[in-house]
Amino acid sequence: MTNNAISVRSLIKKFNFEILYKGSRNNKILIPSLNRTGIELVAGKGVYGNIISAVLWSSNESHYLQSITKKRANQAIEFVLKLQPPVIIITKAFHQKDVLLRLAKKHKTTILFSTWPSAQLYVTVAAWINEQMAEYKMIHGTLVSVYGMGVLLQGESGVGKSELALELVRKGHIFVADDAVDVTNLADRLYGKPNAVANKFIEVRGLGILNIPKMLGIEKTQDSTNIDLIIEIINDANRQIEFDRLGNKQQYKMIENVKVPYYRLPVTPGRKMSDLVETAVIDLKLKQQGYSSAEDYIRNFKKFSKQ
């Protein structure tokens, strides 16, 4: 699935920025970035013709406009507006708001105001635009956020992934997607969100389709997450599968050219799978901090075997 445009309306809805001037709100953002329009302001040249990305103006742009004459500053602002940017976001550090609004009304350009500093806007808004415009591939699995880590539960149909996710959500963790998960590679990290058809729904055997936010509360769901861990649930009732008893070698699985830590957990009577998923997440967090329970055990074993 490819999203090749974002409407300004959806940007406003997502971040609830203050609308200083409502121009053509149906304009489309076609490039995943926040454009600072440095060349356009300074040189008065359009690099690629019209501007087709969201524009961010903050302290840097304001300082430059203050360093030149008022006439040149007005001309620089109007030149950018003539390039028909879909939207301009300004912060409280941009001090030419009155001039901008006057010219924006002339060119029908939407102007939004944010109290966030420009660095935070880059982290949140630019990342969100990039996520929305990325190419996605649908894979089967159930996606939850456990202790802040995105966990993709995989396994054959009927193994209990959805029931496990429901149990995790009831324990306080966050539901993201069930059955159909859209994934993409963003800066060499795997990112997942629900497929549009199955968004917010989960299928539980014996109960059917359930709406998670309606039943458990909107706070129990989120729209997306990085996928930090993949856990394959395996029905070991009729198969003899060898598992790593020590767990000293971290396994990985490749999805969309991203290597993601990978665990296999067998389903057997008496095992509380939600506890095991939580334990796997904690184990991975410890490994990322440089501690391995298996290696610590091996050192301890060698120490006492010499006595």
PDB file of C-alpha atoms in Angstrom:
ATOM      1  CA  MET A   1       0.000   0.000   0.000  1.00  0.00           C
ATOM      2  CA  THR A   2       1.406   3.392  -0.953  1.00  0.00           C
ATOM      3  CA  ASN A   3       0.270   6.718   0.440  1.00  0.00           C
ATOM      4  CA  ASN A   4       1.539   9.424  -1.919  1.00  0.00           C
ATOM      5  CA  ALA A   5      -0.220  12.449  -0.433  1.00  0.00           C
ATOM      6  CA  ILE A   6      -1.443  13.866   2.864  1.00  0.00           C
ATOM      7  CA  SER A   7      -4.157  16.477   3.083  1.00  0.00           C
ATOM      8  CA  VAL A   8      -3.585  19.595   5.141  1.00  0.00           C
ATOM      9  CA  ARG A   9      -6.919  18.792   6.765  1.00  0.00           C
ATOM     10  CA  SER A  10      -5.514  15.513   8.140  1.00  0.00           C
ATOM     11  CA  LEU A  11      -2.422  17.326   9.460  1.00  0.00           C
ATOM     12  CA  ILE A  12      -4.621  19.805  11.317  1.00  0.00           C
ATOM     13  CA  LYS A  13      -6.789  17.014  12.695  1.00  0.00           C
ATOM     14  CA  LYS A  14      -3.788  15.027  13.904  1.00  0.00           C
ATOM     15  CA  PHE A  15      -1.954  17.828  15.737  1.00  0.00           C
ATOM     16  CA  ASN A  16      -4.726  20.306  16.506  1.00  0.00           C
ATOM     17  CA  PHE A  17      -2.572  23.303  15.614  1.00  0.00           C
ATOM     18  CA  GLU A  18      -4.130  26.754  15.871  1.00  0.00           C
ATOM     19  CA  ILE A  19      -5.404  27.912  12.482  1.00  0.00           C
ATOM     20  CA  LEU A  20      -4.280  31.498  11.924  1.00  0.00           C
ATOM     21  CA  TYR A  21      -5.616  31.589   8.400  1.00  0.00           C
ATOM     22  CA  LYS A  22      -7.678  28.904   6.679  1.00  0.00           C
ATOM     23  CA  GLY A  23      -6.679  28.884   3.053  1.00  0.00           C
ATOM     24  CA  SER A  24      -7.120  25.905   0.772  1.00  0.00           C
ATOM     25  CA  ARG A  25      -7.363  23.236   3.472  1.00  0.00           C
ATOM     26  CA  ASN A  26      -7.673  20.460   0.901  1.00  0.00           C
ATOM     27  CA  ASN A  27      -4.181  21.109  -0.409  1.00  0.00           C
ATOM     28  CA  LYS A  28      -1.978  18.048  -0.531  1.00  0.00           C
ATOM     29  CA  ILE A  29       1.451  17.486   1.011  1.00  0.00           C
ATOM     30  CA  LEU A  30       3.415  15.436  -1.526  1.00  0.00           C
ATOM     31  CA  ILE A  31       6.926  15.259  -0.008  1.00  0.00           C
ATOM     32  CA  PRO A  32       7.650  13.713   3.436  1.00  0.00           C
ATOM     33  CA  SER A  33       9.577  16.536   5.066  1.00  0.00           C
ATOM     34  CA  LEU A  34       9.340  19.939   6.724  1.00  0.00           C
ATOM     35  CA  ASN A  35      10.790  22.510   4.331  1.00  0.00           C
ATOM     36  CA  ARG A  36      12.644  25.476   5.868  1.00  0.00           C
ATOM     37  CA  THR A  37      12.756  27.254   2.441  1.00  0.00           C
ATOM     38  CA  GLY A  38      16.242  28.631   3.025  1.00  0.00           C
ATOM     39  CA  ILE A  39      17.137  28.985  -0.656  1.00  0.00           C
ATOM     40  CA  GLU A  40      13.732  30.386  -1.538  1.00  0.00           C
ATOM     41  CA  LEU A  41      13.927  33.084   1.139  1.00  0.00           C
ATOM     42  CA  VAL A  42      17.560  34.061   0.578  1.00  0.00           C
ATOM     43  CA  ALA A  43      18.012  33.626  -3.173  1.00  0.00           C
ATOM     44  CA  GLY A  44      14.441  34.132  -4.323  1.00  0.00           C
ATOM     45  CA  LYS A  45      14.578  30.934  -6.353  1.00  0.00           C
ATOM     46  CA  GLY A  46      12.331  27.888  -6.371  1.00  0.00           C
ATOM     47  CA  VAL A  47      14.511  24.795  -6.303  1.00  0.00           C
ATOM     48  CA  TYR A  48      11.947  22.405  -7.816  1.00  0.00           C
ATOM     49  CA  GLY A  49       9.200  24.749  -8.916  1.00  0.00           C
ATOM     50  CA  ASN A  50       6.223  24.954  -6.595  1.00  0.00           C
ATOM     51  CA  ILE A  51       6.672  23.881  -2.965  1.00  0.00           C
ATOM     52  CA  ILE A  52       4.847  20.583  -2.362  1.00  0.00           C
ATOM     53  CA  SER A  53       5.893  19.933   1.243  1.00  0.00           C
ATOM     54  CA  ALA A  54       4.798  21.473   4.517  1.00  0.00           C
ATOM     55  CA  VAL A  55       6.834  24.552   5.441  1.00  0.00           C
ATOM     56  CA  LEU A  56       8.181  25.337   8.908  1.00  0.00           C
ATOM     57  CA  TRP A  57       9.257  28.840   9.896  1.00  0.00           C
ATOM     58  CA  SER A  58      10.724  29.566  13.306  1.00  0.00           C
ATOM     59  CA  SER A  59      13.635  31.541  14.813  1.00  0.00           C
ATOM     60  CA  ASN A  60      16.145  30.978  11.990  1.00  0.00           C
ATOM     61  CA  GLU A  61      13.798  32.320   9.332  1.00  0.00           C
ATOM     62  CA  SER A  62      12.705  35.181  11.576  1.00  0.00           C
ATOM     63  CA  HIS A  63      16.292  36.239  12.292  1.00  0.00           C
ATOM     64  CA  TYR A  64      17.110  36.268   8.597  1.00  0.00           C
ATOM     65  CA  LEU A  65      14.063  38.364   7.734  1.00  0.00           C
ATOM     66  CA  GLN A  66      14.999  40.814  10.498  1.00  0.00           C
ATOM     67  CA  SER A  67      18.524  41.121   9.075  1.00  0.00           C
ATOM     68  CA  ILE A  68      17.336  42.504   5.736  1.00  0.00           C
ATOM     69  CA  THR A  69      15.245  45.527   4.839  1.00  0.00           C
ATOM     70  CA  LYS A  70      11.516  45.435   5.426  1.00  0.00           C
ATOM     71  CA  LYS A  71      10.873  45.635   1.688  1.00  0.00           C
ATOM     72  CA  ARG A  72      13.161  42.697   0.916  1.00  0.00           C
ATOM     73  CA  ALA A  73      11.656  40.708   3.790  1.00  0.00           C
ATOM     74  CA  ASN A  74       8.143  41.228   2.426  1.00  0.00           C
ATOM     75  CA  GLN A  75       9.311  40.235  -1.043  1.00  0.00           C
ATOM     76  CA  ALA A  76      10.984  37.092   0.305  1.00  0.00           C
ATOM     77  CA  ILE A  77       7.834  36.021   2.152  1.00  0.00           C
ATOM     78  CA  GLU A  78       5.633  36.708  -0.856  1.00  0.00           C
ATOM     79  CA  PHE A  79       7.989  34.803  -3.158  1.00  0.00           C
ATOM     80  CA  VAL A  80       7.562  31.681  -1.019  1.00  0.00           C
ATOM     81  CA  LEU A  81       3.776  32.102  -0.990  1.00  0.00           C
ATOM     82  CA  LYS A  82       3.761  32.403  -4.792  1.00  0.00           C
ATOM     83  CA  LEU A  83       5.259  28.893  -4.885  1.00  0.00           C
ATOM     84  CA  GLN A  84       1.950  27.677  -3.403  1.00  0.00           C
ATOM     85  CA  PRO A  85       3.105  25.696  -0.353  1.00  0.00           C
ATOM     86  CA  PRO A  86       0.230  23.544   0.948  1.00  0.00           C
ATOM     87  CA  VAL A  87       0.693  24.859   4.498  1.00  0.00           C
ATOM     88  CA  ILE A  88       3.100  26.956   6.565  1.00  0.00           C
ATOM     89  CA  ILE A  89       3.578  26.179  10.258  1.00  0.00           C
ATOM     90  CA  ILE A  90       5.048  28.947  12.389  1.00  0.00           C
ATOM     91  CA  THR A  91       6.201  28.950  16.005  1.00  0.00           C
ATOM     92  CA  LYS A  92       6.199  31.713  18.604  1.00  0.00           C
ATOM     93  CA  ALA A  93       9.821  32.422  17.619  1.00  0.00           C
ATOM     94  CA  PHE A  94       8.658  33.688  14.208  1.00  0.00           C
ATOM     95  CA  HIS A  95       8.074  37.447  14.582  1.00  0.00           C
ATOM     96  CA  GLN A  96       6.744  38.393  11.136  1.00  0.00           C
ATOM     97  CA  LYS A  97       3.314  36.883  11.734  1.00  0.00           C
ATOM     98  CA  ASP A  98       1.304  39.990  10.778  1.00  0.00           C
ATOM     99  CA  VAL A  99       3.036  40.396   7.425  1.00  0.00           C
ATOM    100  CA  LEU A 100       2.740  36.687   6.718  1.00  0.00           C
ATOM    101  CA  LEU A 101      -0.992  36.631   7.447  1.00  0.00           C
ATOM    102  CA  ARG A 102      -1.639  39.643   5.246  1.00  0.00           C
ATOM    103  CA  LEU A 103       0.167  38.015   2.323  1.00  0.00           C
ATOM    104  CA  ALA A 104      -1.289  34.574   3.072  1.00  0.00           C
ATOM    105  CA  LYS A 105      -4.817  35.945   2.592  1.00  0.00           C
ATOM    106  CA  LYS A 106      -3.764  37.264  -0.800  1.00  0.00           C
ATOM    107  CA  HIS A 107      -2.364  33.872  -1.897  1.00  0.00           C
ATOM    108  CA  LYS A 108      -4.891  31.641  -0.050  1.00  0.00           C
ATOM    109  CA  THR A 109      -2.164  29.864   1.935  1.00  0.00           C
ATOM    110  CA  THR A 110      -3.086  28.042   5.142  1.00  0.00           C
ATOM    111  CA  ILE A 111      -1.063  29.256   8.146  1.00  0.00           C
ATOM    112  CA  LEU A 112      -0.880  27.206  11.338  1.00  0.00           C
ATOM    113  CA  PHE A 113       0.605  28.142  14.697  1.00  0.00           C
ATOM    114  CA  SER A 114       2.331  25.783  17.130  1.00  0.00           C
ATOM    115  CA  THR A 115       3.630  26.468  20.627  1.00  0.00           C
ATOM    116  CA  TRP A 116       6.160  23.651  20.175  1.00  0.00           C
ATOM    117  CA  PRO A 117       9.804  24.523  19.490  1.00  0.00           C
ATOM    118  CA  SER A 118      11.031  23.745  15.990  1.00  0.00           C
ATOM    119  CA  ALA A 119      13.106  20.766  17.170  1.00  0.00           C
ATOM    120  CA  GLN A 120      10.007  19.099  18.604  1.00  0.00           C
ATOM    121  CA  LEU A 121       8.071  19.786  15.426  1.00  0.00           C
ATOM    122  CA  TYR A 122      10.776  18.014  13.452  1.00  0.00           C
ATOM    123  CA  VAL A 123      10.638  14.987  15.728  1.00  0.00           C
ATOM    124  CA  THR A 124       6.851  14.693  15.721  1.00  0.00           C
ATOM    125  CA  VAL A 125       5.367  16.289  12.615  1.00  0.00           C
ATOM    126  CA  ALA A 126       8.084  15.361  10.129  1.00  0.00           C
ATOM    127  CA  ALA A 127       8.143  11.799  11.456  1.00  0.00           C
ATOM    128  CA  TRP A 128       4.354  11.524  11.216  1.00  0.00           C
ATOM    129  CA  ILE A 129       4.335  12.816   7.630  1.00  0.00           C
ATOM    130  CA  ASN A 130       7.072  10.349   6.729  1.00  0.00           C
ATOM    131  CA  GLU A 131       5.135   7.476   8.302  1.00  0.00           C
ATOM    132  CA  GLN A 132       1.946   8.369   6.473  1.00  0.00           C
ATOM    133  CA  MET A 133       3.664   8.552   3.093  1.00  0.00           C
ATOM    134  CA  ALA A 134       5.801   5.427   3.395  1.00  0.00           C
ATOM    135  CA  GLU A 135       5.172   2.261   1.390  1.00  0.00           C
ATOM    136  CA  TYR A 136       3.518  -0.419   3.477  1.00  0.00           C
ATOM    137  CA  LYS A 137       3.311  -4.167   3.132  1.00  0.00           C
ATOM    138  CA  MET A 138       0.590  -6.173   4.850  1.00  0.00           C
ATOM    139  CA  ILE A 139       1.682  -9.134   6.968  1.00  0.00           C
ATOM    140  CA  HIS A 140      -0.290 -11.456   9.229  1.00  0.00           C
ATOM    141  CA  GLY A 141       0.105 -11.145  12.957  1.00  0.00           C
ATOM    142  CA  THR A 142      -1.094  -9.281  16.028  1.00  0.00           C
ATOM    143  CA  LEU A 143       0.652  -6.147  17.228  1.00  0.00           C
ATOM    144  CA  VAL A 144       0.705  -4.906  20.830  1.00  0.00           C
ATOM    145  CA  SER A 145       2.830  -2.502  22.842  1.00  0.00           C
ATOM    146  CA  VAL A 146       4.240  -4.113  25.980  1.00  0.00           C
ATOM    147  CA  TYR A 147       6.216  -1.968  28.434  1.00  0.00           C
ATOM    148  CA  GLY A 148       6.728   0.536  25.617  1.00  0.00           C
ATOM    149  CA  MET A 149       8.054  -2.053  23.151  1.00  0.00           C
ATOM    150  CA  GLY A 150       6.162  -2.976  20.002  1.00  0.00           C
ATOM    151  CA  VAL A 151       5.647  -6.754  19.996  1.00  0.00           C
ATOM    152  CA  LEU A 152       4.519  -8.564  16.846  1.00  0.00           C
ATOM    153  CA  LEU A 153       2.849 -11.877  17.715  1.00  0.00           C
ATOM    154  CA  GLN A 154       3.009 -14.410  14.900  1.00  0.00           C
ATOM    155  CA  GLY A 155       2.064 -18.041  14.505  1.00  0.00           C
ATOM    156  CA  GLU A 156      -0.235 -20.336  12.574  1.00  0.00           C
ATOM    157  CA  SER A 157      -3.953 -19.627  12.440  1.00  0.00           C
ATOM    158  CA  GLY A 158      -5.812 -20.692  15.571  1.00  0.00           C
ATOM    159  CA  VAL A 159      -2.754 -20.766  17.838  1.00  0.00           C
ATOM    160  CA  GLY A 160      -4.232 -18.046  20.079  1.00  0.00           C
ATOM    161  CA  LYS A 161      -2.507 -14.809  19.077  1.00  0.00           C
ATOM    162  CA  SER A 162      -5.649 -12.687  19.405  1.00  0.00           C
ATOM    163  CA  GLU A 163      -6.600 -14.206  22.747  1.00  0.00           C
ATOM    164  CA  LEU A 164      -3.058 -13.562  23.990  1.00  0.00           C
ATOM    165  CA  ALA A 165      -3.244  -9.945  22.822  1.00  0.00           C
ATOM    166  CA  LEU A 166      -6.584  -9.481  24.581  1.00  0.00           C
ATOM    167  CA  GLU A 167      -5.111 -10.865  27.811  1.00  0.00           C
ATOM    168  CA  LEU A 168      -2.144  -8.479  27.520  1.00  0.00           C
ATOM    169  CA  VAL A 169      -4.457  -5.503  26.982  1.00  0.00           C
ATOM    170  CA  ARG A 170      -6.469  -6.481  30.063  1.00  0.00           C
ATOM    171  CA  LYS A 171      -3.193  -6.475  32.001  1.00  0.00           C
ATOM    172  CA  GLY A 172      -2.611  -2.848  31.042  1.00  0.00           C
ATOM    173  CA  HIS A 173      -0.714  -3.077  27.764  1.00  0.00           C
ATOM    174  CA  ILE A 174      -1.725  -1.406  24.498  1.00  0.00           C
ATOM    175  CA  PHE A 175      -3.471  -2.882  21.453  1.00  0.00           C
ATOM    176  CA  VAL A 176      -2.347  -1.775  17.986  1.00  0.00           C
ATOM    177  CA  ALA A 177      -3.520  -4.281  15.352  1.00  0.00           C
ATOM    178  CA  ASP A 178      -4.901  -7.775  14.876  1.00  0.00           C
ATOM    179  CA  ASP A 179      -4.601 -10.202  11.966  1.00  0.00           C
ATOM    180  CA  ALA A 180      -3.612  -7.654   9.281  1.00  0.00           C
ATOM    181  CA  VAL A 181      -0.636  -5.439  10.152  1.00  0.00           C
ATOM    182  CA  ASP A 182       0.783  -2.885   7.720  1.00  0.00           C
ATOM    183  CA  VAL A 183       4.567  -2.647   8.104  1.00  0.00           C
ATOM    184  CA  THR A 184       7.262  -0.456   6.605  1.00  0.00           C
ATOM    185  CA  ASN A 185      10.964   0.224   6.952  1.00  0.00           C
ATOM    186  CA  LEU A 186      11.579   3.716   8.332  1.00  0.00           C
ATOM    187  CA  ALA A 187      15.248   4.583   8.811  1.00  0.00           C
ATOM    188  CA  ASP A 188      16.110   0.896   9.280  1.00  0.00           C
ATOM    189  CA  ARG A 189      13.465   0.378  11.932  1.00  0.00           C
ATOM    190  CA  LEU A 190      10.356  -1.700  11.409  1.00  0.00           C
ATOM    191  CA  TYR A 191       7.183   0.238  11.952  1.00  0.00           C
ATOM    192  CA  GLY A 192       3.658  -1.186  12.109  1.00  0.00           C
ATOM    193  CA  LYS A 193       0.071   0.016  12.130  1.00  0.00           C
ATOM    194  CA  PRO A 194      -3.343  -1.607  11.658  1.00  0.00           C
ATOM    195  CA  ASN A 195      -4.611  -2.281   8.194  1.00  0.00           C
ATOM    196  CA  ALA A 196      -7.454   0.138   7.461  1.00  0.00           C
ATOM    197  CA  VAL A 197     -10.032  -2.667   7.210  1.00  0.00           C
ATOM    198  CA  ALA A 198      -9.256  -4.210  10.613  1.00  0.00           C
ATOM    199  CA  ASN A 199      -8.424  -1.005  12.483  1.00  0.00           C
ATOM    200  CA  LYS A 200      -9.340  -1.220  16.214  1.00  0.00           C
ATOM    201  CA  PHE A 201     -10.948  -4.656  15.789  1.00  0.00           C
ATOM    202  CA  ILE A 202      -9.840  -8.042  17.101  1.00  0.00           C
ATOM    203  CA  GLU A 203     -11.225 -11.490  16.291  1.00  0.00           C
ATOM    204  CA  VAL A 204     -11.541 -13.859  19.245  1.00  0.00           C
ATOM    205  CA  ARG A 205     -12.655 -17.440  18.702  1.00  0.00           C
ATOM    206  CA  GLY A 206     -16.058 -18.080  20.228  1.00  0.00           C
ATOM    207  CA  LEU A 207     -16.838 -14.374  20.561  1.00  0.00           C
ATOM    208  CA  GLY A 208     -16.296 -13.091  17.043  1.00  0.00           C
ATOM    209  CA  ILE A 209     -15.221  -9.550  16.138  1.00  0.00           C
ATOM    210  CA  LEU A 210     -14.675  -7.189  19.073  1.00  0.00           C
ATOM    211  CA  ASN A 211     -14.102  -3.429  19.050  1.00  0.00           C
ATOM    212  CA  ILE A 212     -11.261  -2.812  21.514  1.00  0.00           C
ATOM    213  CA  PRO A 213     -11.751   0.945  22.162  1.00  0.00           C
ATOM    214  CA  LYS A 214     -15.519   0.472  22.616  1.00  0.00           C
ATOM    215  CA  MET A 215     -15.092  -2.424  25.040  1.00  0.00           C
ATOM    216  CA  LEU A 216     -11.915  -1.525  26.933  1.00  0.00           C
ATOM    217  CA  GLY A 217     -11.451   2.196  26.316  1.00  0.00           C
ATOM    218  CA  ILE A 218      -9.704   4.327  23.721  1.00  0.00           C
ATOM    219  CA  GLU A 219      -6.688   4.597  26.034  1.00  0.00           C
ATOM    220  CA  LYS A 220      -6.060   0.879  25.442  1.00  0.00           C
ATOM    221  CA  THR A 221      -5.227   1.450  21.774  1.00  0.00           C
ATOM    222  CA  GLN A 222      -2.692   3.367  19.726  1.00  0.00           C
ATOM    223  CA  ASP A 223      -2.434   4.021  16.021  1.00  0.00           C
ATOM    224  CA  SER A 224       1.066   2.692  15.431  1.00  0.00           C
ATOM    225  CA  THR A 225       4.312   1.530  16.991  1.00  0.00           C
ATOM    226  CA  ASN A 226       7.847   0.544  16.162  1.00  0.00           C
ATOM    227  CA  ILE A 227       8.183  -3.230  16.040  1.00  0.00           C
ATOM    228  CA  ASP A 228      10.977  -3.993  18.486  1.00  0.00           C
ATOM    229  CA  LEU A 229      10.365  -7.697  19.031  1.00  0.00           C
ATOM    230  CA  ILE A 230       8.778 -10.612  17.170  1.00  0.00           C
ATOM    231  CA  ILE A 231       7.382 -13.530  19.144  1.00  0.00           C
ATOM    232  CA  GLU A 232       6.268 -16.628  17.292  1.00  0.00           C
ATOM    233  CA  ILE A 233       3.654 -18.644  19.180  1.00  0.00           C
ATOM    234  CA  ILE A 234       4.061 -22.342  18.439  1.00  0.00           C
ATOM    235  CA  ASN A 235       1.591 -25.135  19.168  1.00  0.00           C
ATOM    236  CA  ASP A 236       3.900 -27.822  20.476  1.00  0.00           C
ATOM    237  CA  ALA A 237       1.187 -30.369  21.286  1.00  0.00           C
ATOM    238  CA  ASN A 238       1.897 -32.719  18.403  1.00  0.00           C
ATOM    239  CA  ARG A 239       5.403 -31.648  17.377  1.00  0.00           C
ATOM    240  CA  GLN A 240       8.800 -32.189  18.878  1.00  0.00           C
ATOM    241  CA  ILE A 241      10.512 -28.839  18.369  1.00  0.00           C
ATOM    242  CA  GLU A 242      13.880 -28.099  19.869  1.00  0.00           C
ATOM    243  CA  PHE A 243      14.133 -24.817  21.744  1.00  0.00           C
ATOM    244  CA  ASP A 244      17.221 -23.036  23.003  1.00  0.00           C
ATOM    245  CA  ARG A 245      17.259 -23.891  26.702  1.00  0.00           C
ATOM    246  CA  LEU A 246      19.793 -21.242  27.692  1.00  0.00           C
ATOM    247  CA  GLY A 247      18.754 -18.434  25.378  1.00  0.00           C
ATOM    248  CA  ASN A 248      22.304 -17.093  25.230  1.00  0.00           C
ATOM    249  CA  LYS A 249      22.174 -16.515  21.475  1.00  0.00           C
ATOM    250  CA  GLN A 250      19.731 -13.832  20.423  1.00  0.00           C
ATOM    251  CA  GLN A 251      17.771 -14.859  17.332  1.00  0.00           C
ATOM    252  CA  TYR A 252      16.562 -12.414  14.695  1.00  0.00           C
ATOM    253  CA  LYS A 253      14.002 -12.319  11.928  1.00  0.00           C
ATOM    254  CA  MET A 254      14.223 -10.191   8.788  1.00  0.00           C
ATOM    255  CA  ILE A 255      11.139  -8.239   7.718  1.00  0.00           C
ATOM    256  CA  GLU A 256      11.382  -5.494   5.086  1.00  0.00           C
ATOM    257  CA  ASN A 257      15.200  -5.615   5.370  1.00  0.00           C
ATOM    258  CA  VAL A 258      15.057  -4.896   9.106  1.00  0.00           C
ATOM    259  CA  LYS A 259      16.601  -7.381  11.553  1.00  0.00           C
ATOM    260  CA  VAL A 260      14.245  -7.676  14.518  1.00  0.00           C
ATOM    261  CA  PRO A 261      14.906  -9.667  17.734  1.00  0.00           C
ATOM    262  CA  TYR A 262      12.938 -12.913  17.584  1.00  0.00           C
ATOM    263  CA  TYR A 263      11.664 -15.357  20.213  1.00  0.00           C
ATOM    264  CA  ARG A 264       9.736 -18.620  19.878  1.00  0.00           C
ATOM    265  CA  LEU A 265       7.327 -19.559  22.658  1.00  0.00           C
ATOM    266  CA  PRO A 266       5.589 -22.958  22.717  1.00  0.00           C
ATOM    267  CA  VAL A 267       1.950 -23.172  23.812  1.00  0.00           C
ATOM    268  CA  THR A 268       1.532 -25.957  26.364  1.00  0.00           C
ATOM    269  CA  PRO A 269      -1.028 -26.594  29.126  1.00  0.00           C
ATOM    270  CA  GLY A 270      -0.395 -24.606  32.289  1.00  0.00           C
ATOM    271  CA  ARG A 271       1.675 -21.855  30.690  1.00  0.00           C
ATOM    272  CA  LYS A 272       0.392 -18.332  31.090  1.00  0.00           C
ATOM    273  CA  MET A 273       1.460 -16.891  27.772  1.00  0.00           C
ATOM    274  CA  SER A 274       0.931 -13.249  28.678  1.00  0.00           C
ATOM    275  CA  ASP A 275       3.434 -13.585  31.534  1.00  0.00           C
ATOM    276  CA  LEU A 276       5.938 -15.141  29.136  1.00  0.00           C
ATOM    277  CA  VAL A 277       5.524 -12.310  26.618  1.00  0.00           C
ATOM    278  CA  GLU A 278       6.119  -9.758  29.374  1.00  0.00           C
ATOM    279  CA  THR A 279       9.187 -11.732  30.483  1.00  0.00           C
ATOM    280  CA  ALA A 280      10.530 -11.832  26.911  1.00  0.00           C
ATOM    281  CA  VAL A 281      10.217  -8.049  26.664  1.00  0.00           C
ATOM    282  CA  ILE A 282      12.051  -7.555  29.969  1.00  0.00           C
ATOM    283  CA  ASP A 283      14.741 -10.030  28.877  1.00  0.00           C
ATOM    284  CA  LEU A 284      15.286  -8.115  25.639  1.00  0.00           C
ATOM    285  CA  LYS A 285      15.458  -4.799  27.503  1.00  0.00           C
ATOM    286  CA  LEU A 286      18.137  -6.249  29.793  1.00  0.00           C
ATOM    287  CA  LYS A 287      20.113  -7.566  26.812  1.00  0.00           C
ATOM    288  CA  GLN A 288      19.977  -4.138  25.182  1.00  0.00           C
ATOM    289  CA  GLN A 289      21.429  -2.732  28.408  1.00  0.00           C
ATOM    290  CA  GLY A 290      24.280  -5.248  28.220  1.00  0.00           C
ATOM    291  CA  TYR A 291      23.046  -7.901  30.656  1.00  0.00           C
ATOM    292  CA  SER A 292      22.376 -11.523  29.668  1.00  0.00           C
ATOM    293  CA  SER A 293      20.838 -13.907  32.194  1.00  0.00           C
ATOM    294  CA  ALA A 294      22.179 -16.890  30.218  1.00  0.00           C
ATOM    295  CA  GLU A 295      25.751 -15.604  30.198  1.00  0.00           C
ATOM    296  CA  ASP A 296      25.509 -14.763  33.885  1.00  0.00           C
ATOM    297  CA  TYR A 297      24.297 -18.320  34.554  1.00  0.00           C
ATOM    298  CA  ILE A 298      27.143 -19.810  32.489  1.00  0.00           C
ATOM    299  CA  ARG A 299      29.711 -17.777  34.434  1.00  0.00           C
ATOM    300  CA  ASN A 300      28.138 -18.905  37.681  1.00  0.00           C
ATOM    301  CA  PHE A 301      28.098 -22.541  36.538  1.00  0.00           C
ATOM    302  CA  LYS A 302      31.763 -22.434  35.558  1.00  0.00           C
ATOM    303  CA  LYS A 303      32.674 -20.802  38.859  1.00  0.00           C
ATOM    304  CA  PHE A 304      31.053 -23.507  40.961  1.00  0.00           C
ATOM    305  CA  SER A 305      32.110 -26.396  38.702  1.00  0.00           C
ATOM    306  CA  LYS A 306      35.737 -25.589  39.510  1.00  0.00           C
ATOM    307  CA  GLN A 307      35.162 -25.938  43.261  1.00  0.00           C
TER     308      GLN A 307
END
